[in-house]
PDB file of C-alpha atoms in Angstrom:
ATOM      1  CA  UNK A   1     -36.597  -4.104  32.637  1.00 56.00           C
ATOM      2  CA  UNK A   2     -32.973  -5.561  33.249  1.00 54.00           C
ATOM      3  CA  UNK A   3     -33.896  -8.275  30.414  1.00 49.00           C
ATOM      4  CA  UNK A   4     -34.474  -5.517  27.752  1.00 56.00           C
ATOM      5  CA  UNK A   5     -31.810  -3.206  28.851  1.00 57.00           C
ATOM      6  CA  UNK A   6     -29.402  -6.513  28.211  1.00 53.00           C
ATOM      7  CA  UNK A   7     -31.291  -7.146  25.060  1.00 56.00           C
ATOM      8  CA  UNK A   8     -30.294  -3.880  23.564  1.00 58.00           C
ATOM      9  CA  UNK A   9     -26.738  -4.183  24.846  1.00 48.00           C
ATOM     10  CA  UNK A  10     -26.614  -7.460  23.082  1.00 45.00           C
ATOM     11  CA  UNK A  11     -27.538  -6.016  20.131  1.00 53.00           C
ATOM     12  CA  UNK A  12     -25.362  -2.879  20.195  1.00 57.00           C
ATOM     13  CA  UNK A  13     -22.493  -5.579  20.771  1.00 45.00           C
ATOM     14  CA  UNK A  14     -23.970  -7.169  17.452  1.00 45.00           C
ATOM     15  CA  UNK A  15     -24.374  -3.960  15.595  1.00 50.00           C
ATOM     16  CA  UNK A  16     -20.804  -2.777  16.390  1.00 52.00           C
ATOM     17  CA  UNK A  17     -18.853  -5.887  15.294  1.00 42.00           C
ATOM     18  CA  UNK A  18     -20.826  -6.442  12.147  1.00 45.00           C
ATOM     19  CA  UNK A  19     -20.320  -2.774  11.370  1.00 47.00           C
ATOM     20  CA  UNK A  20     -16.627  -2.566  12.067  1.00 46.00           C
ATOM     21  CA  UNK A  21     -16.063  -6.002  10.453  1.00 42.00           C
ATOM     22  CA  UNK A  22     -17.673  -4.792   7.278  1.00 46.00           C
ATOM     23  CA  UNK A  23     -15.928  -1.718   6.764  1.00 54.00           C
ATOM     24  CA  UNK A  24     -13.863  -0.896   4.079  1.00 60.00           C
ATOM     25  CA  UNK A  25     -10.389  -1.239   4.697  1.00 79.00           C
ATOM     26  CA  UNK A  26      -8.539   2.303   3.255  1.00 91.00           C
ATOM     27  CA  UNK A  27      -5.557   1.847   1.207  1.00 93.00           C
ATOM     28  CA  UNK A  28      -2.399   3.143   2.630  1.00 95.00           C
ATOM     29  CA  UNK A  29      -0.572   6.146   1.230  1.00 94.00           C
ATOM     30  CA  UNK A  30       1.772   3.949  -0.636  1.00 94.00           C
ATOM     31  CA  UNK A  31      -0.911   2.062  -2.122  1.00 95.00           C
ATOM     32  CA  UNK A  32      -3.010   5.109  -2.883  1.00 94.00           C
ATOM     33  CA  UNK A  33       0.852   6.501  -4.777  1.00 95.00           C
ATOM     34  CA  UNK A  34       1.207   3.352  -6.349  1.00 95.00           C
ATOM     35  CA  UNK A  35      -2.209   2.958  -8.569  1.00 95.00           C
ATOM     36  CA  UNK A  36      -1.891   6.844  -9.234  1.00 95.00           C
ATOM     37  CA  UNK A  37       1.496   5.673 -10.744  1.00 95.00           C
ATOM     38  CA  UNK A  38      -0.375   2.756 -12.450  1.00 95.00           C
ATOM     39  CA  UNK A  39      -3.424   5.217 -13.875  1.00 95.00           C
ATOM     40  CA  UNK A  40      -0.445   7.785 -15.268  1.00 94.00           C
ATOM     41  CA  UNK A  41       0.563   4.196 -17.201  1.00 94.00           C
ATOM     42  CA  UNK A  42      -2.659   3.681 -18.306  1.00 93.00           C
ATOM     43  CA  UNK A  43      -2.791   0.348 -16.600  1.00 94.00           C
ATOM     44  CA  UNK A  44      -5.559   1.166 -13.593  1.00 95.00           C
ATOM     45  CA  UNK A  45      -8.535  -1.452 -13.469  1.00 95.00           C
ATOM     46  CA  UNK A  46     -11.619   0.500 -12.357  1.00 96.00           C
ATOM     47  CA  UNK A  47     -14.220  -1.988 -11.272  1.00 96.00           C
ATOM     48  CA  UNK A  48     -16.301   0.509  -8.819  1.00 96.00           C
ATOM     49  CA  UNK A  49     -16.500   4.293  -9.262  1.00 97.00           C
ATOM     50  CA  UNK A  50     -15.364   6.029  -6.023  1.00 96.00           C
ATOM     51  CA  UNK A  51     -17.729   8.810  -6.395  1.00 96.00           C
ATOM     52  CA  UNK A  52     -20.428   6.938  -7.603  1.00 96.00           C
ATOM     53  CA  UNK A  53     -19.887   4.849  -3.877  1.00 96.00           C
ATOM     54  CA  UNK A  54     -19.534   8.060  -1.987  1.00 95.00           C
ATOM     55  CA  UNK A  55     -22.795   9.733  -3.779  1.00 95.00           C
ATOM     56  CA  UNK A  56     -24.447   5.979  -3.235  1.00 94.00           C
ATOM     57  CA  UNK A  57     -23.801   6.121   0.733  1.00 93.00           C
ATOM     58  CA  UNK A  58     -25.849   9.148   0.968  1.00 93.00           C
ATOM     59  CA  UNK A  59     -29.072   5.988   0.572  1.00 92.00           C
ATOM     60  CA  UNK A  60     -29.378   3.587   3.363  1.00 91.00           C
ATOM     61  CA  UNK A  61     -26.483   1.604   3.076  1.00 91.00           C
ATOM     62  CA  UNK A  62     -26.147   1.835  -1.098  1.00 94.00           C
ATOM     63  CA  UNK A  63     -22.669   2.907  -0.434  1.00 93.00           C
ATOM     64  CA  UNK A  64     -21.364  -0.223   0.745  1.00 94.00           C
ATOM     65  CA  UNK A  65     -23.593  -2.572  -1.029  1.00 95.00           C
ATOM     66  CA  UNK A  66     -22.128  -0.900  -4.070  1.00 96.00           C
ATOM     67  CA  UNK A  67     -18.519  -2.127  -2.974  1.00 96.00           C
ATOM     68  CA  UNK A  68     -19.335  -5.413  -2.017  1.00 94.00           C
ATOM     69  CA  UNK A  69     -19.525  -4.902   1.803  1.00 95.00           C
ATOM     70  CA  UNK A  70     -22.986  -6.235   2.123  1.00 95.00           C
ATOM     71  CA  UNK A  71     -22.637  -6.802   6.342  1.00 94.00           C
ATOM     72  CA  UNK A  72     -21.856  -3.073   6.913  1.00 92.00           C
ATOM     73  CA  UNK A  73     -24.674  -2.498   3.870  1.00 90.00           C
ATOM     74  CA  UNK A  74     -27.086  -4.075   6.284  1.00 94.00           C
ATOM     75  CA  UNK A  75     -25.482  -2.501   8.767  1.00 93.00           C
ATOM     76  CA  UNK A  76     -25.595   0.708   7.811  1.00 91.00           C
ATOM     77  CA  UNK A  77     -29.357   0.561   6.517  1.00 89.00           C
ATOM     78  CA  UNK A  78     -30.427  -0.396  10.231  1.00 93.00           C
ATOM     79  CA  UNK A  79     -28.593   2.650  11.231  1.00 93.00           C
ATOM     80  CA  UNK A  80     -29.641   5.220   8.277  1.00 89.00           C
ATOM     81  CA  UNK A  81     -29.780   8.439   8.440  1.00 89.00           C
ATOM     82  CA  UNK A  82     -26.833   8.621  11.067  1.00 92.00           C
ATOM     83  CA  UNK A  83     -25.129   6.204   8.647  1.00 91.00           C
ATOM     84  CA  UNK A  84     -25.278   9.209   6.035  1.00 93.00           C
ATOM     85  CA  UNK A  85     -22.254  10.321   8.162  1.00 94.00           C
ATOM     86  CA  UNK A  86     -19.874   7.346   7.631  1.00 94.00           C
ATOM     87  CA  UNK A  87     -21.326   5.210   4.615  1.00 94.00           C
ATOM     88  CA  UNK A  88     -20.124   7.796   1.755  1.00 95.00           C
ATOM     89  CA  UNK A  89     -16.824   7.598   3.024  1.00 95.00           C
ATOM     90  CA  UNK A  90     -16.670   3.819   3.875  1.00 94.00           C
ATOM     91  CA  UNK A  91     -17.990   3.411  -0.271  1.00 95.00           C
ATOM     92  CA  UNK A  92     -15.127   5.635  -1.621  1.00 96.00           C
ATOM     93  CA  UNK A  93     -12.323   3.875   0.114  1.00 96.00           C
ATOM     94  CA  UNK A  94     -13.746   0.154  -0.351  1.00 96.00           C
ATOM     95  CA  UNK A  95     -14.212   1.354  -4.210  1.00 97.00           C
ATOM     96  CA  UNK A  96     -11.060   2.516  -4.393  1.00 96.00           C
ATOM     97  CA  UNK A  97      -9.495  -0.802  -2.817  1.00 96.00           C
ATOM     98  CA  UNK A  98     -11.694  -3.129  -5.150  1.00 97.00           C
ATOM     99  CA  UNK A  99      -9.985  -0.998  -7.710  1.00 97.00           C
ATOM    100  CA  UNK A 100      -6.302  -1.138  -6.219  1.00 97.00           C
ATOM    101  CA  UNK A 101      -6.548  -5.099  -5.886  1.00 97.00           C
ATOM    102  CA  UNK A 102      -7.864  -5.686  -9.534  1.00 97.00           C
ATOM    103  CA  UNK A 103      -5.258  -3.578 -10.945  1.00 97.00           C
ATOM    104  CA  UNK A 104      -2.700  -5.349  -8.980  1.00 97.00           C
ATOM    105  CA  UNK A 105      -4.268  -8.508 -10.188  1.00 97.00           C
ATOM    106  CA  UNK A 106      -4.282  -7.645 -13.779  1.00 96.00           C
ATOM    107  CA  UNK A 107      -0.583  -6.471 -13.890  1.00 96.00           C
ATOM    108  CA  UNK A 108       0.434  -9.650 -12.253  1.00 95.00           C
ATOM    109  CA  UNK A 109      -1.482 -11.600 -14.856  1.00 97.00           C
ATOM    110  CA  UNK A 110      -0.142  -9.532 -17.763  1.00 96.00           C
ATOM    111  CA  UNK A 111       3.716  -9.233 -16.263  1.00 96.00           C
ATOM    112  CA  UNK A 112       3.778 -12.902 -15.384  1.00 96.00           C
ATOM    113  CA  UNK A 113       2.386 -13.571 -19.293  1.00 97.00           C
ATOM    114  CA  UNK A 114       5.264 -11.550 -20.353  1.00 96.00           C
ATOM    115  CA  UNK A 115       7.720 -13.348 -18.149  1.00 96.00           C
ATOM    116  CA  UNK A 116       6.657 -16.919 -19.445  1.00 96.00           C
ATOM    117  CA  UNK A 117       6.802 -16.062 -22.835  1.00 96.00           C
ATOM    118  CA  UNK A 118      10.622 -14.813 -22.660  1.00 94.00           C
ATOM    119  CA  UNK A 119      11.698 -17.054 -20.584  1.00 95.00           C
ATOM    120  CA  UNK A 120      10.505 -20.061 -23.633  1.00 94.00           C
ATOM    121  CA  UNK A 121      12.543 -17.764 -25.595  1.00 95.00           C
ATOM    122  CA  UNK A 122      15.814 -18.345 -23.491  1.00 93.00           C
ATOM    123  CA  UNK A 123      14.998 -22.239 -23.275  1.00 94.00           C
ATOM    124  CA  UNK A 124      14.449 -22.700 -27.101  1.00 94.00           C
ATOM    125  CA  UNK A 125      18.026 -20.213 -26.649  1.00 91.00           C
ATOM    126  CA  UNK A 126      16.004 -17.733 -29.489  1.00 94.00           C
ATOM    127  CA  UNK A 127      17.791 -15.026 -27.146  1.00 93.00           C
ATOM    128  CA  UNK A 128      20.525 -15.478 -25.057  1.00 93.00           C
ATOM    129  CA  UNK A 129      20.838 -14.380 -21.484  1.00 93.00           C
ATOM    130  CA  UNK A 130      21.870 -10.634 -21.851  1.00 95.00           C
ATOM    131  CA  UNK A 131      18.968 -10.151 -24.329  1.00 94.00           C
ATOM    132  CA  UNK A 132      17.161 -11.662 -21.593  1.00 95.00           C
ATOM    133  CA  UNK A 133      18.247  -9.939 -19.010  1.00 95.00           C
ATOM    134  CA  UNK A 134      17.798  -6.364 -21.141  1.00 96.00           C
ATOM    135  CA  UNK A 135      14.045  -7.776 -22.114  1.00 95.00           C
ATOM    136  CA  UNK A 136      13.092  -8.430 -18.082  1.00 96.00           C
ATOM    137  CA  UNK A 137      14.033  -5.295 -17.369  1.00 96.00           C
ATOM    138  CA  UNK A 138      11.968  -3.195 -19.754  1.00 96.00           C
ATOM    139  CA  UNK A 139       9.012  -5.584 -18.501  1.00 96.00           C
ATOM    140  CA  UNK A 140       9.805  -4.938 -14.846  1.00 95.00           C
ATOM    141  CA  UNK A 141       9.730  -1.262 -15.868  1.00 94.00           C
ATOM    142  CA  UNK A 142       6.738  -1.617 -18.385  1.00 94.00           C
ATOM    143  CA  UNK A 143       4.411  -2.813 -15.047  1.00 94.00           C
ATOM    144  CA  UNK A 144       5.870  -0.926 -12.359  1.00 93.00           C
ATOM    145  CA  UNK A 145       4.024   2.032 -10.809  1.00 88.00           C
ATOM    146  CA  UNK A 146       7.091   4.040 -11.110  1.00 88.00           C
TER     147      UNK A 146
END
């Protein structure tokens, strides 16, 4: 009796850490402000549909297989149907952070581009530095969320 009362405290242990380490992290207001800015510029990345993930958690852990989180997927299939409770939820905000982190990664790529490309303009001195200056700016501007 005592060895399967501290088998299934052993695996409660187990269950909670993989299901806490798997979750989604949720983006922080700022963050959530920022790629709202970005999608008014038309320069959000949307790699995973948030409602799709949400909708998807309803299934035995679809919701965060969907958005990558496959220990919490596991998880959350050992634990379905209470999981219907949490996994919708868990697959909207790891959906929306895959897309908050790929748009932050394609802007970088893009402004960064941009940057390399005038600043061989100011070595090869086709513009000098107030053009310079005047062109960083509207590129600072061009990828900002603001």
């Amino acid at each position: 009796m005592i060895l399967s009362r501290s088998k299934g405290v052993v695996l409660s242990v187990v269950l909670s850490v993989l299901m806490i380490s798997g979750c989604a992290t949720p983006l922080s207001s700022g963050q959530k402000q920022e790629y709202r800015g970005y999608q008014a510029k038309g320069l959000a990345v949307e790699e995973k549909n948030p409602g799709a993930a949400a909708a998807l958690g309803i299934l035995p852990g679809f919701g965060s297989f969907y958005v990558r989180e496959y220990g919490a997927g596991v998880v959350n299939l050992l634990l379905w149907p209470a999981s219907i409770l949490w996994d919708p939820m868990s697959g909207y905000q790891g959906a929306q952070s895959i897309n908050y982190y790929a748009t932050k990664q394609k802007i970088d790529q893009l402004k960064d581009k941009e940057i390399t490309q005038l600043e061989d303009q100011l070595m090869m001195e086709t513009i000098d530095n107030r053009e310079y200056v005047s062109a960083k700016r509207e590129i600072d501007n061009k990828y900002s969320a603001y």
